[in-house]
Short mmCIF file of C-alpha atoms and ligand atoms in Angstrom, two decimals:
data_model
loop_
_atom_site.label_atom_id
_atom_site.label_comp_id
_atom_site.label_asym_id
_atom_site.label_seq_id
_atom_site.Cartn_x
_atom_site.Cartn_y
_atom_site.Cartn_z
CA UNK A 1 49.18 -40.42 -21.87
CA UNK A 2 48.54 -39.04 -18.10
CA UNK A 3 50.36 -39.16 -15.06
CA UNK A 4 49.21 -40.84 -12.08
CA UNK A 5 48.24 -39.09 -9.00
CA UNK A 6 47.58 -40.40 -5.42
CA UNK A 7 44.74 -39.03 -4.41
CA UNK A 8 44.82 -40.00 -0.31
CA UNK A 9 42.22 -40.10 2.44
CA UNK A 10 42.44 -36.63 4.46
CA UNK A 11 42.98 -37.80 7.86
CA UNK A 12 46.57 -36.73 8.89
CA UNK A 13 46.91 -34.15 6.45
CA UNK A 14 47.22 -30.57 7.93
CA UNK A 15 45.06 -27.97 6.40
CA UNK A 16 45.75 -24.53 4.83
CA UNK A 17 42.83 -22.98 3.47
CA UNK A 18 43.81 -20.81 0.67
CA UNK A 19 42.17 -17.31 0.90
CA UNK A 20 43.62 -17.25 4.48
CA UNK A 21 47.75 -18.44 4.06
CA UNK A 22 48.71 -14.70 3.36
CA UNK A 23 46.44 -12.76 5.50
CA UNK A 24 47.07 -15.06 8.94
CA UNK A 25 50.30 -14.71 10.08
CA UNK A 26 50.72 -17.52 11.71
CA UNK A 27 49.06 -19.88 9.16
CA UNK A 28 51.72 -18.42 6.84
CA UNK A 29 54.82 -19.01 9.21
CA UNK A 30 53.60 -22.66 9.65
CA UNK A 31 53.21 -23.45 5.65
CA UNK A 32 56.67 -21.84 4.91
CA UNK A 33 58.50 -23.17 7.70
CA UNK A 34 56.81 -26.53 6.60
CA UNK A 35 57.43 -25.66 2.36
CA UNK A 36 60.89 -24.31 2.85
CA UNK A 37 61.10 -24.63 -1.01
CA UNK A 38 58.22 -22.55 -1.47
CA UNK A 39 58.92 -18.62 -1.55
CA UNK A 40 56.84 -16.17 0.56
CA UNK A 41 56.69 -14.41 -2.28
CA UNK A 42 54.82 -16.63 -4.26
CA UNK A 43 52.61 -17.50 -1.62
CA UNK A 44 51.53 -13.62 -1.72
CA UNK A 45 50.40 -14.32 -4.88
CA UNK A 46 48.03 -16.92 -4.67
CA UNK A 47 45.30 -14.61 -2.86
CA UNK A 48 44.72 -12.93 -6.51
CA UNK A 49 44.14 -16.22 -8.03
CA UNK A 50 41.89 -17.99 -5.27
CA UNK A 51 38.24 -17.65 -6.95
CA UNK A 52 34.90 -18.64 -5.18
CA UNK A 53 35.52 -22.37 -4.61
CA UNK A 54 36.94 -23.31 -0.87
CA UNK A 55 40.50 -24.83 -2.03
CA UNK A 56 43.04 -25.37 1.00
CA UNK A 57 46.74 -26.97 0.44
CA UNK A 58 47.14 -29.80 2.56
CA UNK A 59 50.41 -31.34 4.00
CA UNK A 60 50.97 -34.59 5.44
CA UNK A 61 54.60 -34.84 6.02
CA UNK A 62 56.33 -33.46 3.25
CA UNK A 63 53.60 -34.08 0.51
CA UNK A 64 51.67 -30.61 -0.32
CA UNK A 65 48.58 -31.75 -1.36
CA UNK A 66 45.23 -29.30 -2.98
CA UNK A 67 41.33 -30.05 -2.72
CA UNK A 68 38.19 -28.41 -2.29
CA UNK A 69 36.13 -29.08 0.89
CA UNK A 70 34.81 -32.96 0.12
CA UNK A 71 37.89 -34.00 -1.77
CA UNK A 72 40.92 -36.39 -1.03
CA UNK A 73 43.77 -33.66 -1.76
CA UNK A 74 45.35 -34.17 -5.24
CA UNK A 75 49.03 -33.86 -5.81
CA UNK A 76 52.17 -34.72 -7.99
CA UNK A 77 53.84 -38.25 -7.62
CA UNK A 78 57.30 -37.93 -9.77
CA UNK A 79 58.72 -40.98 -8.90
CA UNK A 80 54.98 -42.92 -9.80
CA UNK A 81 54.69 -41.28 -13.04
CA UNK A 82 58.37 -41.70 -13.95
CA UNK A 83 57.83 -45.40 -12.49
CA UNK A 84 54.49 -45.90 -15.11
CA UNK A 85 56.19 -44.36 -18.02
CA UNK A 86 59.18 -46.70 -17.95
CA UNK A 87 56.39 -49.60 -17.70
CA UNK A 88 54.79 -48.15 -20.66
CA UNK A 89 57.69 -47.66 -22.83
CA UNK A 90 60.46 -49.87 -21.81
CA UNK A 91 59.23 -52.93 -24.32
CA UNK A 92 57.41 -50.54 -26.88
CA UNK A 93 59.80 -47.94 -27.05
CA UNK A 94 58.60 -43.97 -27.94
CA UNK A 95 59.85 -42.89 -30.77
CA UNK A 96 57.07 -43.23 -32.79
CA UNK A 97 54.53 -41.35 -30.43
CA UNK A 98 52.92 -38.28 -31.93
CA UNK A 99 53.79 -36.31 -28.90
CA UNK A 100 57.74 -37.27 -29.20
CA UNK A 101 57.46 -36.64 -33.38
CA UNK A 102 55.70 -33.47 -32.79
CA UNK A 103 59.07 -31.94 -30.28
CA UNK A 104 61.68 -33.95 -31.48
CA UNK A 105 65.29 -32.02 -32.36
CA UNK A 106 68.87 -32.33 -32.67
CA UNK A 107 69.27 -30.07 -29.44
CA UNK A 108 66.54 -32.68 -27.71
CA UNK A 109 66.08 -29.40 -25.62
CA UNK A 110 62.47 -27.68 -24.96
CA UNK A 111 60.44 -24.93 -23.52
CA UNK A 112 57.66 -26.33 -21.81
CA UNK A 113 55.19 -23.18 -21.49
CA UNK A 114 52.50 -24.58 -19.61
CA UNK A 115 54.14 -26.93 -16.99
CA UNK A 116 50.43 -27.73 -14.55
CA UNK A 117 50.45 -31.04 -13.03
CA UNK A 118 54.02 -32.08 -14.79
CA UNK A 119 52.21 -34.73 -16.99
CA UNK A 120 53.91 -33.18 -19.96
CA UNK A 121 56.84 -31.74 -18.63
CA UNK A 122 57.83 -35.58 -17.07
CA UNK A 123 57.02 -37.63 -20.10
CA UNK A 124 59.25 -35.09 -21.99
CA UNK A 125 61.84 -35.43 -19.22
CA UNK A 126 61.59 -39.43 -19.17
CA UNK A 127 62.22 -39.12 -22.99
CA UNK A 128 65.51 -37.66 -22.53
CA UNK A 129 65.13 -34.04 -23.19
CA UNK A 130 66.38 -31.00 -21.15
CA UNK A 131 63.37 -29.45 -20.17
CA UNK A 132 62.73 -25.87 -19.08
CA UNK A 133 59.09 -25.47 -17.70
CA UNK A 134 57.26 -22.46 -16.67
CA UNK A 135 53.39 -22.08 -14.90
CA UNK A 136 51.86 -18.96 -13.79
CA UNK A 137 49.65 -20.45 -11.77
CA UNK A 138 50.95 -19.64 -8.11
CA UNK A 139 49.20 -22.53 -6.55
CA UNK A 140 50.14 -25.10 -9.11
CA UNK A 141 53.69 -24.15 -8.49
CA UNK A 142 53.57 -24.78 -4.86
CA UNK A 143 52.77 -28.06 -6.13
CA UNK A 144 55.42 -28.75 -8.44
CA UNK A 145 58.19 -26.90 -6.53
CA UNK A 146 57.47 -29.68 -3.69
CA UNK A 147 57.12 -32.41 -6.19
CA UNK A 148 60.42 -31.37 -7.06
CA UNK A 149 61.99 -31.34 -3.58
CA UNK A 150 60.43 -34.85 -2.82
CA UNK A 151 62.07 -36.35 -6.52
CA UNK A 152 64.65 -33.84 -7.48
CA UNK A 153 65.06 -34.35 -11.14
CA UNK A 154 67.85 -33.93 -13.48
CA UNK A 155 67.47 -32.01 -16.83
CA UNK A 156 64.59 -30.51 -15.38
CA UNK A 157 64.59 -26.62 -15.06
CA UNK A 158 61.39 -25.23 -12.75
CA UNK A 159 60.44 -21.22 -13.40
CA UNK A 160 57.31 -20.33 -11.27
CA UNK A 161 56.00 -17.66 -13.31
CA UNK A 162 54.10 -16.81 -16.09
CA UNK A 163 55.82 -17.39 -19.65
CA UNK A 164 56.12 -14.68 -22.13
CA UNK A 165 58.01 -14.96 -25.73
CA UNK A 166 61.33 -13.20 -24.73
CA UNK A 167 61.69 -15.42 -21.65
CA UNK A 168 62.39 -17.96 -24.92
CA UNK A 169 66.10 -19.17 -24.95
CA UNK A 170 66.10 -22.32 -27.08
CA UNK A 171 64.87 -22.93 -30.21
CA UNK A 172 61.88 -25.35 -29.68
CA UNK A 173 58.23 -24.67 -27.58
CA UNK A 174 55.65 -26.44 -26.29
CA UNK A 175 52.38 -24.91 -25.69
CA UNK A 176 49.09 -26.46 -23.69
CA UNK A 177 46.90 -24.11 -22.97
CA UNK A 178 43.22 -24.63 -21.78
CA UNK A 179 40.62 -25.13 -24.18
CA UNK A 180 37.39 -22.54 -23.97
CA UNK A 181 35.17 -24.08 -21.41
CA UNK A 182 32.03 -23.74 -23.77
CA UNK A 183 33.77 -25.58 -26.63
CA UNK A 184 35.16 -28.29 -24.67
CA UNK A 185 33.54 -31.50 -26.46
CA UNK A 186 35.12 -33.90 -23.31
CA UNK A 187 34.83 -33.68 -19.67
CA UNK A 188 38.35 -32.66 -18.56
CA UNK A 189 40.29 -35.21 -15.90
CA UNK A 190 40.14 -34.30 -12.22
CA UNK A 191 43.37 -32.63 -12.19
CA UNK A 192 42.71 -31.06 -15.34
CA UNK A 193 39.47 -29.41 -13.72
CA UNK A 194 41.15 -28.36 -10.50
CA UNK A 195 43.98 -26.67 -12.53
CA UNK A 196 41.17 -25.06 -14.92
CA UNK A 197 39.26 -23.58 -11.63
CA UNK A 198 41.75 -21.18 -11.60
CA UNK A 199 42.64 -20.43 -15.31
CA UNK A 200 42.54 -17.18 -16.54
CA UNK A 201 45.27 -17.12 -18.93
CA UNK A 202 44.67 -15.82 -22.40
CA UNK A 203 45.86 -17.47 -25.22
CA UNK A 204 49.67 -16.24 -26.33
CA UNK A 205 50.16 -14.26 -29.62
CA UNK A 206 51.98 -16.74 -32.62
CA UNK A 207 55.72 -16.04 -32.63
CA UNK A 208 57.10 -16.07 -36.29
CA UNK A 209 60.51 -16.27 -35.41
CA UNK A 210 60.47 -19.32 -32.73
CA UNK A 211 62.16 -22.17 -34.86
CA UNK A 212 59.77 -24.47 -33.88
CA UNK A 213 56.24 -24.18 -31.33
CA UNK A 214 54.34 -27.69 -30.96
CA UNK A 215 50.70 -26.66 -29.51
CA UNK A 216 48.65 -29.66 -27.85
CA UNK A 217 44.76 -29.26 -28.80
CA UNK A 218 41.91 -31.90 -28.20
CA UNK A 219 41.13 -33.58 -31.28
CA UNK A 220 38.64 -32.07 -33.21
CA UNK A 221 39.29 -29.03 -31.92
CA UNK A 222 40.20 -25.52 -33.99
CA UNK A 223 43.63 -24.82 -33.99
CA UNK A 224 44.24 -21.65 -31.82
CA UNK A 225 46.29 -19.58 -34.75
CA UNK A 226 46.32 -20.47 -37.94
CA UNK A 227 46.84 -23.50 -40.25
CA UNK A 228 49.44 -25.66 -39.00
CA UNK A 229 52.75 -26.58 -40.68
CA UNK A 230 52.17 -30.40 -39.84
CA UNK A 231 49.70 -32.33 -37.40
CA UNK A 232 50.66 -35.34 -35.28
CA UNK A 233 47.61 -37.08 -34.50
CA UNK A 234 46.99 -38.90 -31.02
CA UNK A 235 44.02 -40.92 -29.51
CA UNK A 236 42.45 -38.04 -27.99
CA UNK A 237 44.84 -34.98 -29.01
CA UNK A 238 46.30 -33.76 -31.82
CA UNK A 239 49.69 -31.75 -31.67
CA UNK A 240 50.11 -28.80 -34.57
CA UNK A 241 53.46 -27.75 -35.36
CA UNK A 242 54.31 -24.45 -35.98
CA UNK A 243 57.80 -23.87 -37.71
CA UNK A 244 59.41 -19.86 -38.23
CA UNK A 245 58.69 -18.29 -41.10
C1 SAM B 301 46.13 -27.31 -19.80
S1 SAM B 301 47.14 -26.91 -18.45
C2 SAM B 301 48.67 -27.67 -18.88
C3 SAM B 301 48.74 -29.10 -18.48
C4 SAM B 301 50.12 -29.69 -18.57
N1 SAM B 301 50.58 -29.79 -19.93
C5 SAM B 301 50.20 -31.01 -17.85
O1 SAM B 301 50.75 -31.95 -18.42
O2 SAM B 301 49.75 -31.10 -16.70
C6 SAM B 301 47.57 -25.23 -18.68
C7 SAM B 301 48.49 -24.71 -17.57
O3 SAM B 301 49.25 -23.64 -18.09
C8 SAM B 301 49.27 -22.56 -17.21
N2 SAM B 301 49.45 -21.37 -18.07
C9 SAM B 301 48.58 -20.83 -18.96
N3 SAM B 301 49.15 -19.80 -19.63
C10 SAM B 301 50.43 -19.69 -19.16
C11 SAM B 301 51.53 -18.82 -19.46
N4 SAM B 301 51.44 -17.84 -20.37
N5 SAM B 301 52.70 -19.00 -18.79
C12 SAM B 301 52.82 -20.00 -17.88
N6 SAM B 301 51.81 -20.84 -17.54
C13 SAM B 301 50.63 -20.71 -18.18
C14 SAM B 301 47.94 -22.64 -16.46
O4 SAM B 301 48.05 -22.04 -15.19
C15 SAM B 301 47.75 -24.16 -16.37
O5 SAM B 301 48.34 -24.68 -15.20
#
């Protein structure tokens, strides 16, 4: 299951080149008075994560878009990917995806510790769970934060920072971290590559005590701790279920 994104020509869209927002002045008074939902704080950040690769935000009205020199800027489209997943489900119904097995609970609430591009975070939303979603990725939080001011969403807690276990305040988590680049078996989807362009996360230590942590691997793959309690098996990904113990 993936969301959609637009990806739009470039014309009208105003550039911000990333590894200049926080050291021009006025580049940085334009994006924030433009992003009022996005913290000059957080935009401080992003310097430490911009690698060797020319990314620049764009903007063309109120859409905060990201792409490297040649690309159409890529960005998150709420309202489209709500719009598809009520398509995909409304005659089929969900209940008997993996994904929705795997974090299913009598709270129906859930930790989303790797929010990215939303795909996730939205299809758990749509589903009718309370979701709290962090990212640690300054740039991908830009994103989201003005995904969420174009289609504010209900249920739907946004923490731009990096998650760590005693941040955890309900009882179920769900983990999606980026596979090792050299063990990677499929190319990853455009947004998935941008987003991976600026990993540098290491994987999080296995919390015994966390009722319940649902981790989303590509099939095939190893599972990143140890054996898993129970396996829900997609087309392309497998989620492993770890219960405490
Ligand atoms: C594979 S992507 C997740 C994709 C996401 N599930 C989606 O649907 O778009 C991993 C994301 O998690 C973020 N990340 C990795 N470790 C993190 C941590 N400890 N806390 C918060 N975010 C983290 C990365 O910056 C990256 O955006």
């Amino acid at each position: 299951m993936s969301a959609k994104f637009k990806l739009k020509n470039r014309e009208n869209w105003i550039k911000f080149p990333l590894d200049r927002l926080s050291l021009d002045p006025n580049l940085m008074r334009n994006f924030l008075s433009s992003c009022p939902e996005i913290s000059e704080d957080l935009v401080r950040t992003i310097s430490s994560f911009v690698g060797q690769r020319e990314y620049s935000f764009y903007l063309d009205e109120d859409q905060l878009g990201l792409a490297l020199v040649n690309q159409k800027p890529l960005y998150i489209d709420i309202k489209t990917t709500l719009n598809y997943h009520r398509e995909i489900y409304h005659k089929k119904g969900y209940k008997n995806e993996p994904f929705y097995k795997s974090i299913k609970s009598a709270s129906m609430k859930v930790i989303d510790i790797t929010c990215g591009m939303m795909s996730d975070s939205l299809l758990m939303n749509y589903w009718g769970f309370k979701v709290q979603a962090f990212e640690a990725n300054p740039i991908t939080s830009c994103l989201i934060l003005n995904a969420l001011k174009i289609h504010p969403l209900e249920n739907f807690k946004f923490i731009p920072r990096e998650f760590s276990w005693d941040l955890m305040d309900e009882s179920v988590a769900f983990y999606d971290p980026f596979f090792r680049k050299d063990k990677e078996k499929t190319s990853p989807k455009k947004s998935m590559q941008v987003l991976r362009d600026f990993d540098k996360f290491s994987f999080l230590n296995r919390p015994l005590e966390i009722e319940k942590v649902v981790v989303k691997r590509p099939k095939g793959s190893d599972e990143i701790w140890e054996k898993a309690h129970h396996q829900y098996h997609g087309k392309s990904v497998r989620y492993d279920v770890y219960q405490s113990t």
